PDB file of C-alpha atoms in Angstrom:
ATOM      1  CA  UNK A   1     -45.090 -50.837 -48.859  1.00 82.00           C
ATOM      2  CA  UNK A   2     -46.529 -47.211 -49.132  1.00 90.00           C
ATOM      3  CA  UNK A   3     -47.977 -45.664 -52.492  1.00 95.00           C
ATOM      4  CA  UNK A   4     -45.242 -43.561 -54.051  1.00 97.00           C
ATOM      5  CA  UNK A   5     -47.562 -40.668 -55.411  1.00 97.00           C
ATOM      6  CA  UNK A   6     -46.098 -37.109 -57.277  1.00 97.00           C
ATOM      7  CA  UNK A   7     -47.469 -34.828 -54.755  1.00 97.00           C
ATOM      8  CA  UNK A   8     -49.820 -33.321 -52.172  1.00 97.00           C
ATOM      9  CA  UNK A   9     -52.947 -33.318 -53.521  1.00 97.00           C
ATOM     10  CA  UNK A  10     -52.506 -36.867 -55.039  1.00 98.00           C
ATOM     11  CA  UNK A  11     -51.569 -37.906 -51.423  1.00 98.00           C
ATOM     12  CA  UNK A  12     -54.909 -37.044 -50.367  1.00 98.00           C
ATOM     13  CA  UNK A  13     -57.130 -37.892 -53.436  1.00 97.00           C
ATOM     14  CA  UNK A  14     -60.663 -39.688 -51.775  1.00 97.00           C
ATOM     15  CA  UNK A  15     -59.521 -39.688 -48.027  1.00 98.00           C
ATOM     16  CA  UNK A  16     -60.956 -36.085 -46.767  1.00 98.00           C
ATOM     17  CA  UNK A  17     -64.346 -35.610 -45.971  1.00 98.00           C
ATOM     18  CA  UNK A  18     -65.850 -33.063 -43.480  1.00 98.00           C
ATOM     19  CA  UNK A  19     -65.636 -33.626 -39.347  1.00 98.00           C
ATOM     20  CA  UNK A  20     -62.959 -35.933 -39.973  1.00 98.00           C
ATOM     21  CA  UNK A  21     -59.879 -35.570 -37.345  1.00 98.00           C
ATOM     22  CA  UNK A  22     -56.272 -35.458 -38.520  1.00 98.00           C
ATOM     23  CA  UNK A  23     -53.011 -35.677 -35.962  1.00 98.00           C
ATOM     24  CA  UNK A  24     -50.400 -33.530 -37.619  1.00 98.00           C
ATOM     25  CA  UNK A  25     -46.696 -34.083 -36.708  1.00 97.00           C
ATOM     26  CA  UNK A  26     -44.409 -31.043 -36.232  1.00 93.00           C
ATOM     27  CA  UNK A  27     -43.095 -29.244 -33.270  1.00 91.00           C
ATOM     28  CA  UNK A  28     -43.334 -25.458 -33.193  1.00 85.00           C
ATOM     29  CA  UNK A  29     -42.428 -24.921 -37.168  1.00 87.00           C
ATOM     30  CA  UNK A  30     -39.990 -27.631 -37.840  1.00 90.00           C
ATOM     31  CA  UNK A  31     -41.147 -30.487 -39.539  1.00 92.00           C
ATOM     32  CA  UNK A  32     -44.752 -29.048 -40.217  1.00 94.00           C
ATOM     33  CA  UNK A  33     -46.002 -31.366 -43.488  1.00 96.00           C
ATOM     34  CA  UNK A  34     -46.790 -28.368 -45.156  1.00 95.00           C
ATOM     35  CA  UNK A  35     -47.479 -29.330 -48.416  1.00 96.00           C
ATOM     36  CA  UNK A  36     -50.084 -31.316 -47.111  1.00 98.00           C
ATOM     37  CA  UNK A  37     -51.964 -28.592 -44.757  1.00 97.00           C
ATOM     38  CA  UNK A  38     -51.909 -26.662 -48.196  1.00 96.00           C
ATOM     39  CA  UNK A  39     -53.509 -29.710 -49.846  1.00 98.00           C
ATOM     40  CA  UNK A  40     -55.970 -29.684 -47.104  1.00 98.00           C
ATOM     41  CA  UNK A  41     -56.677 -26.222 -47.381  1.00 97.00           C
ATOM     42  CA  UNK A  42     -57.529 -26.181 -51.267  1.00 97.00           C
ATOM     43  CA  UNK A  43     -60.006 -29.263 -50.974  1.00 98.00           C
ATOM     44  CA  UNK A  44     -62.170 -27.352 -48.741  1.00 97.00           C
ATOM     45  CA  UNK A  45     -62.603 -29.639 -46.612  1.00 98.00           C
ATOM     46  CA  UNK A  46     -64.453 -28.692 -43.403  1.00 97.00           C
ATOM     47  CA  UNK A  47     -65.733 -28.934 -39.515  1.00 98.00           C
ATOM     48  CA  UNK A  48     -61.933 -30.556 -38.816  1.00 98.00           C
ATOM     49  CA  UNK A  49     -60.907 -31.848 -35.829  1.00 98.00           C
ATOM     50  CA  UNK A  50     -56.864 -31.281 -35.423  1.00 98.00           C
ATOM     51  CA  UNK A  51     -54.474 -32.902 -33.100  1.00 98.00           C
ATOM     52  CA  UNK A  52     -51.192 -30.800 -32.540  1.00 96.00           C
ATOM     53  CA  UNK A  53     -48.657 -29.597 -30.340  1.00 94.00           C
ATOM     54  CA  UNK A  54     -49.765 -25.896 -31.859  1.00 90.00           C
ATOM     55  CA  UNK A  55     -51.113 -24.910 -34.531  1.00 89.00           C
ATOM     56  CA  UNK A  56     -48.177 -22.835 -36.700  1.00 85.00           C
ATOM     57  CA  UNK A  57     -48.533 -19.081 -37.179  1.00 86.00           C
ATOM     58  CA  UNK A  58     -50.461 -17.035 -38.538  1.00 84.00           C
ATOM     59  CA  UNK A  59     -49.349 -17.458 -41.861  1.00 84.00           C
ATOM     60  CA  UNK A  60     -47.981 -20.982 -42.105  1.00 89.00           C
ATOM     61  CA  UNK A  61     -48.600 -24.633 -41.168  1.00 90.00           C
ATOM     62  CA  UNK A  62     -51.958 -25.109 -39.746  1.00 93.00           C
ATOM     63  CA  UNK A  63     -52.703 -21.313 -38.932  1.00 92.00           C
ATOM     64  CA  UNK A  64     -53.681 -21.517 -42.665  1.00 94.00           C
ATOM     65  CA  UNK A  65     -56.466 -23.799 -42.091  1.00 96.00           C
ATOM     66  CA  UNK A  66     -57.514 -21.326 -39.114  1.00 94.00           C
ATOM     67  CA  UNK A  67     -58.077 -18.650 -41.158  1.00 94.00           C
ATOM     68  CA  UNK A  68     -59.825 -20.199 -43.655  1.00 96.00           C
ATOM     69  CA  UNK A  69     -62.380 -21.400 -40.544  1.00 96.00           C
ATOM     70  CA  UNK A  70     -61.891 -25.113 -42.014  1.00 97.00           C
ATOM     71  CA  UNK A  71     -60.633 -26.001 -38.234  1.00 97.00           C
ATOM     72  CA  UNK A  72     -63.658 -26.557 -35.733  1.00 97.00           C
ATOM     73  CA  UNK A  73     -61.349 -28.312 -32.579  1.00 97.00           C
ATOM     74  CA  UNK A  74     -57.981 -28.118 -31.979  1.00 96.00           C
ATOM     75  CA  UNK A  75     -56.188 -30.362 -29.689  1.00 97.00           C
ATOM     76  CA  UNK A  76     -53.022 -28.561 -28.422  1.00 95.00           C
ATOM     77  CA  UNK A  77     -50.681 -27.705 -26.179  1.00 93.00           C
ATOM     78  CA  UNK A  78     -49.720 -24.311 -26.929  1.00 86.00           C
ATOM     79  CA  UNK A  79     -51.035 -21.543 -29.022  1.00 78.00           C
ATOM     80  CA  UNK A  80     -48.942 -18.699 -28.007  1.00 75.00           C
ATOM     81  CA  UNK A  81     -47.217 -18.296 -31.514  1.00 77.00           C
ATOM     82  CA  UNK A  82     -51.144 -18.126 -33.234  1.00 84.00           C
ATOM     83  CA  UNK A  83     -52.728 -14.248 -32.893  1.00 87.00           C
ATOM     84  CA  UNK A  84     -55.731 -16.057 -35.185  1.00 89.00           C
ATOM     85  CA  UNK A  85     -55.878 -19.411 -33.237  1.00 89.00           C
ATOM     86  CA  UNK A  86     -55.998 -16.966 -29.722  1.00 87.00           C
ATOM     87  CA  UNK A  87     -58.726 -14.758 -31.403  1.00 90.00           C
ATOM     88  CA  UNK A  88     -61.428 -17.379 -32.834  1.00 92.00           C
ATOM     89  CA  UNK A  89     -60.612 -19.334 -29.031  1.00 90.00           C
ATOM     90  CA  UNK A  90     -61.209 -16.430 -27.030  1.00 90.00           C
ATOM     91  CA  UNK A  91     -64.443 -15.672 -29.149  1.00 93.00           C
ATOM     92  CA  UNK A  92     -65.680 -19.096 -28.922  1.00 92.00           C
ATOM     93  CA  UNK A  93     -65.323 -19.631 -32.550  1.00 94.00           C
ATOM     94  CA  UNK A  94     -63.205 -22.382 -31.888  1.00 94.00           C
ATOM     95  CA  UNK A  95     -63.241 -25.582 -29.417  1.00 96.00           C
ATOM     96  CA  UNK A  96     -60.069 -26.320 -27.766  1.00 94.00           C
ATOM     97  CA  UNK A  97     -59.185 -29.051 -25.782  1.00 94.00           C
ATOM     98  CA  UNK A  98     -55.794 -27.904 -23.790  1.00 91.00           C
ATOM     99  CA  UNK A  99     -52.937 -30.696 -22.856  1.00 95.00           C
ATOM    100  CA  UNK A 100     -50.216 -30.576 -21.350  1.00 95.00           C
ATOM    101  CA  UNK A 101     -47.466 -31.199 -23.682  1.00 95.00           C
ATOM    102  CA  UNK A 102     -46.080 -34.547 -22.530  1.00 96.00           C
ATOM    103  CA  UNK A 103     -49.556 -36.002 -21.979  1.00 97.00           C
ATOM    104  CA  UNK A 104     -50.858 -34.937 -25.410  1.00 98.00           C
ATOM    105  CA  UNK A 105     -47.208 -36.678 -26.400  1.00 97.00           C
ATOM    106  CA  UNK A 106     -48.490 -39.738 -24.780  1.00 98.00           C
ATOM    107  CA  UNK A 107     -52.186 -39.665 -25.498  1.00 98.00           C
ATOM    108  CA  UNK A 108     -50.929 -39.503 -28.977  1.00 98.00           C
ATOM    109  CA  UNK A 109     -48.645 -42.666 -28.661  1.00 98.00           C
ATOM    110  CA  UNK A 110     -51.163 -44.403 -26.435  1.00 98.00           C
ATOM    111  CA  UNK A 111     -53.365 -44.079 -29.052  1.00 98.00           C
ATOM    112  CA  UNK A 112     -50.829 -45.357 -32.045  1.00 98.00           C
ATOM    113  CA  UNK A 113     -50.412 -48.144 -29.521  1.00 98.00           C
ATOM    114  CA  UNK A 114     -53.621 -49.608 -29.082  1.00 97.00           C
ATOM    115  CA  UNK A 115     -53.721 -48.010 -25.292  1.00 98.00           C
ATOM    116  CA  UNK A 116     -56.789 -46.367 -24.747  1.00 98.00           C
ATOM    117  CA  UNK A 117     -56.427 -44.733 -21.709  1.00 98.00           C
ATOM    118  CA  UNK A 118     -53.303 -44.178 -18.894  1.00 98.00           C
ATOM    119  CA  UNK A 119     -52.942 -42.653 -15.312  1.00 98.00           C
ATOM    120  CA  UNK A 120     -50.915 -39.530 -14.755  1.00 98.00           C
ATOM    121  CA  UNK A 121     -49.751 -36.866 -11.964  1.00 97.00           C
ATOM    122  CA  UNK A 122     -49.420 -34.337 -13.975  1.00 97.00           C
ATOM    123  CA  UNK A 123     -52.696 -32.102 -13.973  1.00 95.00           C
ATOM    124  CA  UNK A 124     -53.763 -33.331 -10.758  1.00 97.00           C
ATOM    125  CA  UNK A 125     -55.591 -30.201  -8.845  1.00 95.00           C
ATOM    126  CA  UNK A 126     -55.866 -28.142 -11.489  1.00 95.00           C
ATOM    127  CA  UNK A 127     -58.210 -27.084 -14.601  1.00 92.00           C
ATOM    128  CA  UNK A 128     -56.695 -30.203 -16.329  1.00 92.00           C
ATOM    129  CA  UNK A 129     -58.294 -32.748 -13.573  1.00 95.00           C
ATOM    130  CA  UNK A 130     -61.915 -31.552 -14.065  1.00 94.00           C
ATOM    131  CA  UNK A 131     -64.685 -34.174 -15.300  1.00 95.00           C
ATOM    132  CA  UNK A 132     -61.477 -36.540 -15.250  1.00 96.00           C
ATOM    133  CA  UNK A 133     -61.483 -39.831 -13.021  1.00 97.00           C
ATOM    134  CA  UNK A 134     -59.373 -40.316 -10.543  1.00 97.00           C
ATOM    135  CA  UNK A 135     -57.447 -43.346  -8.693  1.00 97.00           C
ATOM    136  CA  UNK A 136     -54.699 -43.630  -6.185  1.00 98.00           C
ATOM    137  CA  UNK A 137     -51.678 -45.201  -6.696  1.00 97.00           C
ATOM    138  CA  UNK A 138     -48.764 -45.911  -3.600  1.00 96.00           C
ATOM    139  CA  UNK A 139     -50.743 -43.171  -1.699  1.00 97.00           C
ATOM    140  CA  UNK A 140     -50.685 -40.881  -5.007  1.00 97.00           C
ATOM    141  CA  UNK A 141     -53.359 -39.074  -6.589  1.00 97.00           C
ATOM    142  CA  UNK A 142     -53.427 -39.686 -10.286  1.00 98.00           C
ATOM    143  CA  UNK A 143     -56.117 -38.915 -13.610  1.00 98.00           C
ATOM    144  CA  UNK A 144     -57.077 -40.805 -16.736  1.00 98.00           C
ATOM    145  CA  UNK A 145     -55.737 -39.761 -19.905  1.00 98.00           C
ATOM    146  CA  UNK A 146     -57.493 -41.385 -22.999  1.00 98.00           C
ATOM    147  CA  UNK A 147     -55.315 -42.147 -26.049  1.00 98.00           C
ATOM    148  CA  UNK A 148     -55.910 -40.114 -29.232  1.00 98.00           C
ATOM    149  CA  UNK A 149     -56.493 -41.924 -32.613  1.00 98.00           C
ATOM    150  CA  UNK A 150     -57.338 -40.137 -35.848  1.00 98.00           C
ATOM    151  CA  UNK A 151     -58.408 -40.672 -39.556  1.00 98.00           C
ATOM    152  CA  UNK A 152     -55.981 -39.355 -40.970  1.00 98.00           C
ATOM    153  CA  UNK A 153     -52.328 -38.278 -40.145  1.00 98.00           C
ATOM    154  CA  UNK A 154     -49.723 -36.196 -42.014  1.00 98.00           C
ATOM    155  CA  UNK A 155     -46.118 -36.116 -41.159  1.00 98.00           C
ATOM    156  CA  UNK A 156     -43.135 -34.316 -42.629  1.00 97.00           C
ATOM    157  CA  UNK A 157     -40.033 -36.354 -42.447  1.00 97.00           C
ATOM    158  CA  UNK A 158     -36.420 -35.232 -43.408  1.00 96.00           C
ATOM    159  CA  UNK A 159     -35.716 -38.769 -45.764  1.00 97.00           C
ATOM    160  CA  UNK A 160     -37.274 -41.804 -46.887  1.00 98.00           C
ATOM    161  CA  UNK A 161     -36.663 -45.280 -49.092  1.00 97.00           C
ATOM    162  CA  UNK A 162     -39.090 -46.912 -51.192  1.00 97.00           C
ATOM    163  CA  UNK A 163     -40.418 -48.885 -48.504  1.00 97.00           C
ATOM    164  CA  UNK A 164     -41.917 -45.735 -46.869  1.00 97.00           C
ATOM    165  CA  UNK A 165     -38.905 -46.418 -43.906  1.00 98.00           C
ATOM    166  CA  UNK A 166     -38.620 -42.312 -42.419  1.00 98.00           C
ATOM    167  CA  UNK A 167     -35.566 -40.448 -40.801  1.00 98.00           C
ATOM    168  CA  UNK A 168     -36.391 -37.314 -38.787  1.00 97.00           C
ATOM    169  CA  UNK A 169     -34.426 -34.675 -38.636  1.00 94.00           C
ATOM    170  CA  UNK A 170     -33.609 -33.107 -35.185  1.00 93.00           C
ATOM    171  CA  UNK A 171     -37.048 -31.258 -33.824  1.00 92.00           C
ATOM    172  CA  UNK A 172     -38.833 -33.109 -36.000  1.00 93.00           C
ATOM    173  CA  UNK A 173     -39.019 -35.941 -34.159  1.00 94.00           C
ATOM    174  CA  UNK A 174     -40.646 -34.971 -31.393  1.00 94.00           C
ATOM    175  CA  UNK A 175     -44.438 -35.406 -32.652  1.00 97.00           C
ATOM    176  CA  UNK A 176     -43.605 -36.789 -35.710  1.00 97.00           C
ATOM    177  CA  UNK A 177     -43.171 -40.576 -34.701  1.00 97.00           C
ATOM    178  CA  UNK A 178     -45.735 -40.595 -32.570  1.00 98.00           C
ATOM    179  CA  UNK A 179     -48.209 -39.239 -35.114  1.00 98.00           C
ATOM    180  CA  UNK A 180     -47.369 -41.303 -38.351  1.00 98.00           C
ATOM    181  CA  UNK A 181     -48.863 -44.375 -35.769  1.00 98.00           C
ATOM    182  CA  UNK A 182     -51.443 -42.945 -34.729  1.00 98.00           C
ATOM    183  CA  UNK A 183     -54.159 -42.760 -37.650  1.00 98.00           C
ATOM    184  CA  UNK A 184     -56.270 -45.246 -39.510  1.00 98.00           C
ATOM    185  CA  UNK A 185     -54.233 -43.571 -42.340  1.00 98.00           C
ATOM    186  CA  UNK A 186     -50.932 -41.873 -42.396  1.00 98.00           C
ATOM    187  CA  UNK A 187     -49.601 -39.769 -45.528  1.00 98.00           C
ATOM    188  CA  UNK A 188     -45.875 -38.819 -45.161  1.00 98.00           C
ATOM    189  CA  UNK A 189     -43.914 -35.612 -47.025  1.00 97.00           C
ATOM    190  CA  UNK A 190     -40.731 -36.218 -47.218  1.00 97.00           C
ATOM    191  CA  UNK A 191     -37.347 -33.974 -48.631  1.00 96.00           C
ATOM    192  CA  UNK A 192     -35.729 -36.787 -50.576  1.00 96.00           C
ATOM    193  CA  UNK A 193     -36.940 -40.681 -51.014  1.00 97.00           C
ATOM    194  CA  UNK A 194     -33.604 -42.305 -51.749  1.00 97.00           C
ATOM    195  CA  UNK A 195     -33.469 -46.392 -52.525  1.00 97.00           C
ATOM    196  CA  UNK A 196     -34.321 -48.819 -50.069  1.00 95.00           C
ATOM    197  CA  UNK A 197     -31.353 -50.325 -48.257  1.00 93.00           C
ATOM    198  CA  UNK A 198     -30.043 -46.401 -48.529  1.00 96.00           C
ATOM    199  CA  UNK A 199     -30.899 -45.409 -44.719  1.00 97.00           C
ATOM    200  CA  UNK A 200     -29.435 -47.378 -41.943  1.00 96.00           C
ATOM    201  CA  UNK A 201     -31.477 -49.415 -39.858  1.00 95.00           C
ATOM    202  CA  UNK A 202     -30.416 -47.914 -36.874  1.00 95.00           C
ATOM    203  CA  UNK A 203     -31.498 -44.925 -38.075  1.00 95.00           C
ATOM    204  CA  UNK A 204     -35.387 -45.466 -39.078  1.00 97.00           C
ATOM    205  CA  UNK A 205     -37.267 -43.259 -36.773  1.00 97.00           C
ATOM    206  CA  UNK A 206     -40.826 -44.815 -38.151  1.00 98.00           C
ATOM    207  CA  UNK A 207     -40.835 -48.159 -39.988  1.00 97.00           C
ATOM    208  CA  UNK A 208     -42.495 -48.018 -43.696  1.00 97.00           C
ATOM    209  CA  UNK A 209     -45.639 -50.552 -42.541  1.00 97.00           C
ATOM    210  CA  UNK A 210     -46.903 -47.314 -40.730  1.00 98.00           C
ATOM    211  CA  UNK A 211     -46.868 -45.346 -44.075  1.00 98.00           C
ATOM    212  CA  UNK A 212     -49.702 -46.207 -46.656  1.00 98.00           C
ATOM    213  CA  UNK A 213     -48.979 -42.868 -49.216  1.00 98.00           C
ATOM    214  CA  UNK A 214     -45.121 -41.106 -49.424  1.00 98.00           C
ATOM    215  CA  UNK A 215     -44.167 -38.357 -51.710  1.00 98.00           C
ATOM    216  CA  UNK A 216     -41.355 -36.166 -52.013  1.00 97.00           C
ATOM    217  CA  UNK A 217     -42.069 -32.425 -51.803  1.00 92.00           C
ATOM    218  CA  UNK A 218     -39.765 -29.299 -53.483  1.00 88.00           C
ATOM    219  CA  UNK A 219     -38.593 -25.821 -52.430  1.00 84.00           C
ATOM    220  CA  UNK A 220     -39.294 -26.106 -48.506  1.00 84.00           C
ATOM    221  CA  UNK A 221     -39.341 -22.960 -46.456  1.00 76.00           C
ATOM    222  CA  UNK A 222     -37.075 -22.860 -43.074  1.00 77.00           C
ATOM    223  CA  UNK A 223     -39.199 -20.309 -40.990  1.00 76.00           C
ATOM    224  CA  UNK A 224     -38.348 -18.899 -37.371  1.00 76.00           C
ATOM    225  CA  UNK A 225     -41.205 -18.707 -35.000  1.00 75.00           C
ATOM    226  CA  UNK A 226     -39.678 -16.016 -32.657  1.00 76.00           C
ATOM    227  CA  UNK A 227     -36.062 -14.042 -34.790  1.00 78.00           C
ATOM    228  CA  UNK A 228     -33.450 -13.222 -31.902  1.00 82.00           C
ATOM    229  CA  UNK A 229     -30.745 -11.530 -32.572  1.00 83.00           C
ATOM    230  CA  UNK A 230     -27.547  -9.479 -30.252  1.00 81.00           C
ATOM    231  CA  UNK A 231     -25.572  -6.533 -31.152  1.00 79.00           C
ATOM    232  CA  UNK A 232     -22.318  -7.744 -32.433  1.00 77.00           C
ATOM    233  CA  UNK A 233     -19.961  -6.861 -29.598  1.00 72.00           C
ATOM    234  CA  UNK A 234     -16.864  -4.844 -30.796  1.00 63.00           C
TER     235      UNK A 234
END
């Protein structure tokens, strides 16, 4: 069963230290453990390696730890939402090791499996291939992919019980799960933590023995990456 602590920065009392890596759940900005990245932030902590799909905005999720230079490698998939995370890249103030988005999905679960390395097609001919080794399968070309493992990881899930069991919410489940197993330790943020027994079992995205500290956050912001909007016909 997980450690039931009151907040953030209890979450992640004695587990930071500098040049450690952290996978961080979230997809786009839904489901972004943001209390924790804040947490993160304030202890100063530095030289971090992060694995994420992207890395927020400017001014939210992990963008935060961006402009505060605590970030030294980020590996992503996209960073079109991120002026800053564009900027330091493009001035070589920051490493960044690009993935395509299913295969950082699966170097992530590989990795949370015990798998530490895979064949794929995708990336084959490209950028993506270089320094990569390369077999043929049924007359195909394919590359290694290794599987990604971290310290630490922080996920933001939409419920929990008291046994640490988590229910996504929509989005949020596309890194998420993948994430809260893949980590030597995994810290989860959660809107409500409700008695065990409460959510069905059919419904537990992530099972509670993944989850070593839980605590449930207040006052979470909805944000929109990109605000559309249509002139009402008349």
């Amino acid at each position: 069963m997980p450690t039931i602590v009151n907040d953030a920065a209890a979450a992640i009392e004695g587990l930071l230290f500098d040049g450690m890596t952290i996978v961080a759940g979230g997809f786009g900005l839904c489901g972004i453990p943001e209390k924790l990245i804040l947490a993160i932030r304030d202890a100063k902590v530095r030289d971090l390696t992060v694995i994420s799909n992207n890395a927020g905005v400017d001014d939210f999720g992990l963008g935060l730890l961006l402009h505060t230079r605590q970030i030294r490698k980020m590996i992503s998939s996209y960073v079109g939402e991120n002026k800053e995370f564009a900027r330091q890249y493009l001035a070589g103030e920051l490493e960044l090791e690009f993935n395509p988005q299913g295969t950082l999905a699966e170097r992530i679960r590989a990795g949370g499996a015990g798998i530490p390395a895979f064949y794929t097609k995708t990336g084959v001919g490209t950028q993506v291939a270089e320094g990569k080794e390369e077999r043929i399968f049924h007359g195909q070309r394919y590359i290694m992919e290794t599987g990604l493992f971290a310290d630490l990881a922080i996920v933001k899930a939409w419920k929990a019980d008291t046994k640490g069991n988590l229910l996504f919410r929509k989005t949020a489940r596309n890194f998420n799960p993948i994430a809260a197993t893949a980590a030597t330790i995994t810290l989860a943020e959660v809107e409500s933590i409700v008695p065990a027994g409460e959510i069905d079992p059919d419904q537990v995205h992530t099972p509670g023995i993944y989850i070593d500290r839980l605590f449930a956050g207040e006052h979470y912001e909805k944000p929109i990456e990109q605000r559309t909007t249509r002139t009402e016909l008349v």
